[in-house]
Amino acid sequence: MSSSVVSPILSRLPRVSIIGAGRVGSTLAQRIAEKNLADVVLLDIVQGMPQGLALDLLEARGIELHNREIIGTNDYTDTAGSQIVIITAGLPRKPGMSRDDLLKTNAKIVVEAAKQAIAYSPDAILIIVTNPLDVMTYLAWEATGLPRHRIMGMAGVLDSARFETFIALELGVLPADVKAMVLGSHGDLMVPLSRYATVNGIPITELLDADTIERLVERTRNGGAEIVELIQTGGAFFAPASATSVMVESIVLNQSRLLPVATYLQGEYGLKDVVIGVPCRLGAAGIESILELNLSESEREALHISAESVRKNIARSQEILGAISSI
Ligand code: TXD
């Protein structure tokens, strides 16, 4: 009798590691496993916590009907060979704090995590989630020396989802029928592109007056803070995890989705040596291309103002990191 055994290699799915098993990291692990996208390694500095979360997620597998491996660890060796590494490690905002207040603490954490992760998974694509998002993505790019198509930040997918949600609520339509794109930095200076927002192809400018659109844009800009004010003990994590999982999905399944992604610009949109959110095609290789939209004068100006503030904070964080390393 011939024994035909399916090679375990053939049945293996890619490995995705998540550094930081807090609220965003653990919810993201759940999304990735339950969408059956990849095996997941959840790493945190807190002893026992990622192991406990991984066990809890494993115990749901029979109910959720998937068979993904989920490992909790404090050791980077367990992340070896990851196709994607996502960094959510760091502190979230407290009420009244801006994303930039997080700069000091999170810069060191993200740089260390990125270097360690890439040492164990030299071919990985790196997705940064930690705030302040655009600055952290730049620092991780600088620290790892990765080609720019393999390092990116998640913010635009979340900010766009928030804008879409508020449009859908205002019009009383199905959220999935609303499509919008938010560019720029992840913060008060983000650039929601109202004239490109549609409900199944109908521009929202046909459906809503200018004041209403401006109110929805403002709510989008304030979307993170609105949630921090309500929760008080932390920030948003359900929608951020969903938004990150969409990027993971597009890479793992090579979907080439066109999504707003924080990327290192080399002249696109007239911007150089800065990380900011612009439309990118995401596939198996990471960022396959950057789309340069024909922006209006005011949109382009808003994008440049947004980039300038990121640039300032990159310089500040480089000073801080320099001071830390010279102690
Ligand atoms: O759109 C976006 N990019 C964001 C960003 C949307 C939501 C949240 N955003 C940011 O993600 C937020 O401002 C924070 O900077 C991160 C993580 O937010 P989360 O809400 O998950 O924070 P938690 O629950 O405090 O989790 C952080 C975890 C926690 O378990 C720490 O123990 C861990 O990070 N941590 C570390 N893990 C590994 N290695 C190191 N050095 C480390 N330091 C802290």
XYZ file of C-alpha atoms and ligand atoms in Angstrom:
371
model
C 0.000 0.000 0.000
C 1.446 3.355 -0.945
C 1.307 5.921 1.752
C 0.516 9.330 0.403
C 1.133 11.971 2.953
C 0.508 15.656 2.270
C 3.758 17.444 2.974
C 3.413 19.655 6.011
C 5.270 22.292 3.961
C 2.398 22.352 1.431
C -0.215 22.846 4.108
C 1.729 25.524 5.944
C 0.508 29.091 5.847
C 2.804 32.091 6.161
C 3.872 33.226 9.600
C 2.964 36.702 10.781
C 4.555 38.048 13.955
C 3.014 40.794 16.058
C 5.323 42.676 18.399
C 3.277 44.079 21.276
C 0.428 41.893 22.519
C -1.659 44.742 23.906
C -5.124 45.674 22.772
C -4.307 46.289 19.108
C -1.799 43.411 18.892
C -4.020 40.781 20.483
C -7.134 41.824 18.539
C -5.079 41.739 15.348
C -3.878 38.218 16.197
C -7.507 37.191 16.517
C -8.472 38.798 13.182
C -5.562 37.195 11.297
C -6.119 33.722 12.733
C -9.890 33.792 12.400
C -9.680 35.043 8.808
C -7.371 32.041 8.281
C -4.672 34.279 6.794
C -1.554 33.067 8.584
C -0.051 31.441 11.643
C 0.542 34.082 14.286
C 3.342 34.742 16.777
C 2.406 37.209 19.496
C 5.386 38.737 21.323
C 5.452 41.075 24.313
C 7.924 42.064 27.024
C 5.434 41.171 29.738
C 6.108 37.603 30.867
C 3.232 35.157 30.521
C 0.787 37.640 28.978
C 1.303 36.771 25.279
C 1.413 33.052 26.185
C -1.925 33.388 27.984
C -3.528 35.303 25.131
C -2.268 32.771 22.584
C -3.696 29.906 24.639
C -7.036 31.711 24.924
C -7.100 32.218 21.132
C -6.149 28.552 20.575
C -9.036 27.428 22.742
C -11.442 29.294 20.437
C -10.181 27.507 17.304
C -12.690 24.657 17.433
C -15.563 27.115 17.793
C -14.302 29.547 15.176
C -13.455 26.654 12.823
C -9.860 27.382 11.924
C -6.601 25.584 12.507
C -4.038 28.370 12.627
C -1.070 28.050 14.905
C -0.876 30.837 17.532
C 2.250 31.180 19.629
C 2.716 33.568 22.554
C 6.284 34.422 23.462
C 8.801 36.845 24.973
C 11.575 35.602 22.698
C 12.340 36.888 19.177
C 13.704 33.475 18.097
C 10.056 32.337 17.889
C 9.385 35.019 15.267
C 12.064 33.665 12.895
C 11.032 33.243 9.261
C 8.024 35.569 9.411
C 6.652 36.849 6.112
C 5.232 39.907 7.854
C 6.132 41.527 11.171
C 3.754 44.084 12.668
C 4.905 46.410 15.413
C 2.221 47.560 17.846
C 4.557 47.755 20.856
C 4.573 50.983 22.791
C 2.310 53.126 24.869
C -1.125 54.276 23.724
C -2.494 57.796 24.299
C -4.101 58.894 27.534
C -6.828 61.587 27.580
C -5.438 64.998 26.617
C -2.229 63.495 25.164
C -1.373 64.103 21.530
C 0.125 61.322 19.418
C 3.381 63.266 19.471
C 3.560 63.115 23.265
C 4.196 59.443 22.706
C 7.226 60.182 20.579
C 9.886 59.863 23.230
C 8.840 56.568 24.786
C 7.810 54.842 21.626
C 10.799 55.793 19.433
C 13.186 53.634 21.429
C 10.746 50.717 21.679
C 9.958 50.706 17.946
C 13.576 51.028 16.778
C 14.689 48.144 19.015
C 11.733 45.972 18.016
C 12.263 46.612 14.296
C 15.958 45.732 14.483
C 15.333 42.559 16.471
C 12.479 41.442 14.238
C 14.459 41.907 11.027
C 17.481 40.127 12.519
C 15.311 37.000 12.857
C 13.201 37.489 9.702
C 15.502 39.219 7.213
C 13.005 38.865 4.330
C 9.982 40.132 6.237
C 7.709 42.996 5.311
C 7.393 45.357 8.274
C 4.136 47.109 9.160
C 4.330 49.761 11.872
C 1.231 50.581 13.910
C 2.714 52.347 16.958
C 2.117 56.118 17.278
C 3.125 58.700 16.275
C 2.708 56.552 13.211
C 4.522 58.352 10.405
C 7.525 59.204 12.589
C 7.797 55.637 13.946
C 7.676 54.237 10.409
C 10.473 56.581 9.340
C 12.632 55.628 12.350
C 12.072 51.918 11.721
C 12.984 52.377 8.045
C 16.147 54.235 9.034
C 17.114 51.692 11.713
C 16.590 48.605 9.545
C 17.746 49.950 6.179
C 14.948 47.987 4.502
C 14.051 48.862 0.906
C 11.028 51.132 1.060
C 8.627 48.643 -0.506
C 9.120 46.377 2.535
C 8.326 48.866 5.272
C 5.098 50.772 5.796
C 2.768 52.222 8.384
C -0.926 51.603 9.018
C -3.112 54.665 9.533
C -4.812 55.644 6.285
C -6.954 52.500 6.144
C -8.234 53.288 9.645
C -8.738 57.006 9.028
C -10.555 56.221 5.765
C -12.756 53.665 7.534
C -13.669 56.311 10.098
C -14.546 58.827 7.387
C -16.604 56.145 5.586
C -18.400 55.296 8.844
C -19.406 58.903 9.503
C -20.612 59.346 5.882
C -22.629 56.115 6.124
C -24.166 57.170 9.450
C -25.065 60.604 8.072
C -26.715 59.192 4.946
C -28.162 56.049 6.546
C -26.521 53.770 3.962
C -24.586 50.521 4.200
C -20.992 51.310 5.342
C -19.578 48.895 2.733
C -21.143 51.028 -0.033
C -19.101 54.074 1.033
C -15.557 54.456 -0.316
C -13.211 57.212 0.788
C -9.511 57.841 1.058
C -7.640 59.789 3.712
C -4.045 60.771 2.953
C -1.336 62.548 4.926
C -0.064 62.024 8.433
C -1.985 60.172 11.128
C -3.064 63.115 13.250
C -4.906 66.396 13.221
C -3.290 67.280 9.886
C -4.553 64.235 7.996
C -6.016 64.965 4.548
C -9.478 63.430 3.932
C -10.165 63.666 0.189
C -13.848 64.587 0.192
C -14.145 64.985 -3.560
C -13.032 61.377 -4.083
C -15.492 59.963 -1.510
C -18.438 58.133 -3.031
C -21.482 56.040 -2.198
C -21.358 53.273 -4.795
C -19.768 55.666 -7.272
C -21.900 58.730 -6.480
C -19.678 61.543 -5.161
C -20.716 62.626 -1.644
C -20.628 66.216 -2.889
C -23.878 65.278 -4.748
C -25.437 63.934 -1.557
C -24.302 66.240 1.249
C -23.816 69.998 1.575
C -20.374 71.508 2.171
C -20.971 72.264 5.884
C -22.023 68.700 6.599
C -19.006 67.313 4.742
C -16.737 69.634 6.736
C -18.312 68.413 9.986
C -17.655 64.777 8.985
C -14.073 65.627 7.995
C -13.529 67.255 11.412
C -14.956 64.229 13.200
C -12.607 62.010 11.173
C -9.597 64.146 12.144
C -10.676 63.818 15.754
C -11.663 60.150 15.426
C -8.912 58.712 17.625
C -9.240 61.358 20.336
C -13.033 60.926 20.478
C -12.510 57.278 21.406
C -9.686 58.019 23.882
C -11.952 60.521 25.658
C -14.677 57.891 25.984
C -12.525 54.893 26.974
C -10.184 56.977 29.170
C -7.797 54.061 29.838
C -6.530 53.596 26.277
C -7.273 54.157 22.628
C -9.147 52.464 19.807
C -8.236 48.901 18.950
C -11.058 47.053 17.171
C -11.023 49.191 14.010
C -7.205 49.603 14.075
C -6.858 45.804 14.185
C -9.347 45.404 11.320
C -7.511 48.037 9.263
C -4.146 46.335 9.815
C -5.588 42.925 8.947
C -6.728 44.302 5.572
C -3.121 45.243 4.777
C -1.906 41.813 5.910
C -4.570 40.158 3.760
C -3.609 42.129 0.653
C 0.041 41.083 1.091
C -0.529 37.445 2.061
C -3.110 36.841 -0.685
C -1.291 39.085 -3.184
C -4.496 41.048 -3.781
C -2.869 44.265 -5.052
C -5.446 46.369 -3.220
C -5.057 50.127 -3.569
C -4.934 51.399 0.007
C -3.705 54.528 1.753
C -0.409 53.468 3.331
C 2.289 55.435 5.148
C 5.370 55.090 2.962
C 8.790 56.644 2.462
C 8.517 59.187 -0.353
C 11.306 59.894 -2.810
C 9.861 62.769 -4.776
C 6.263 61.600 -5.204
C 3.780 64.415 -4.538
C 6.774 66.768 -4.495
C 7.907 65.271 -1.155
C 11.256 63.681 -0.341
C 12.789 61.863 2.629
C 9.615 61.786 4.684
C 6.993 59.137 5.526
C 3.367 59.985 4.869
C 0.144 58.289 3.805
C -0.514 58.044 0.064
C -2.353 55.488 -2.115
C -0.249 52.341 -2.594
C -0.837 49.007 -4.273
C -0.144 46.266 -1.697
C 0.802 42.778 -2.840
C 3.118 39.885 -2.067
C 6.244 42.039 -2.427
C 4.853 44.756 -0.159
C 4.303 48.159 -1.755
C 4.126 47.364 -5.472
C 3.559 50.930 -6.598
C 2.629 54.371 -5.353
C -0.231 56.150 -7.102
C 0.250 59.864 -7.679
C -3.158 61.486 -7.712
C -3.847 64.755 -9.400
C -4.468 66.787 -6.268
C -6.077 70.214 -6.240
C -3.975 73.154 -5.049
C -5.535 73.095 -1.552
C -5.237 69.299 -1.185
C -1.593 69.418 -2.206
C -0.940 72.251 0.227
C -2.643 70.304 3.038
C -0.493 67.250 2.234
C 2.669 69.357 2.340
C 1.702 70.950 5.677
C 1.033 67.462 7.027
C 4.454 66.257 5.772
C 6.188 69.271 7.314
C 4.872 68.419 10.768
C 6.061 64.810 10.370
C 9.452 66.080 9.270
C 9.767 68.242 12.405
C 8.925 65.318 14.636
C 11.367 63.044 12.817
C 14.106 65.577 13.577
C 12.990 65.813 17.225
C 12.922 62.057 17.647
C 16.349 61.688 16.028
C 17.687 64.167 18.621
C 16.016 62.198 21.419
C 17.389 58.873 20.153
C 20.834 60.438 19.741
C 20.712 61.725 23.336
C 19.610 58.312 24.636
C 22.391 56.434 22.801
C 25.062 58.870 24.007
C 24.168 58.343 27.701
O -3.774 54.024 13.344
C -2.865 53.676 14.054
N -1.641 53.543 13.579
C -3.107 53.377 15.486
C -1.974 53.374 16.376
C -4.392 53.012 15.970
C -4.542 52.577 17.252
C -3.441 52.465 18.194
N -2.238 53.073 17.738
C -1.017 52.932 18.545
O -0.669 51.546 18.646
C -1.141 53.383 19.984
O -1.063 54.787 20.090
C 0.066 52.688 20.588
O 1.246 53.409 20.293
C 0.095 51.338 19.835
C -0.470 50.165 20.636
O -1.732 50.494 21.118
P -2.503 49.505 22.148
O -3.825 50.108 22.416
O -2.423 48.103 21.659
O -1.572 49.657 23.435
P -1.410 48.619 24.660
O -2.656 47.850 24.869
O -0.829 49.383 25.792
O -0.314 47.595 24.108
C 1.018 47.918 23.916
C 1.812 46.689 24.249
C 1.790 46.319 25.740
O 1.302 44.995 25.895
C 3.237 46.447 26.180
O 3.606 45.493 27.176
C 3.951 46.193 24.863
O 3.190 46.906 23.906
N 5.336 46.641 24.835
C 6.315 45.933 24.240
N 6.279 44.765 23.567
C 7.451 44.310 23.076
N 8.625 44.960 23.223
C 8.695 46.137 23.880
N 9.857 46.775 24.018
C 7.499 46.670 24.421
N 7.203 47.789 25.124
C 5.877 47.762 25.371
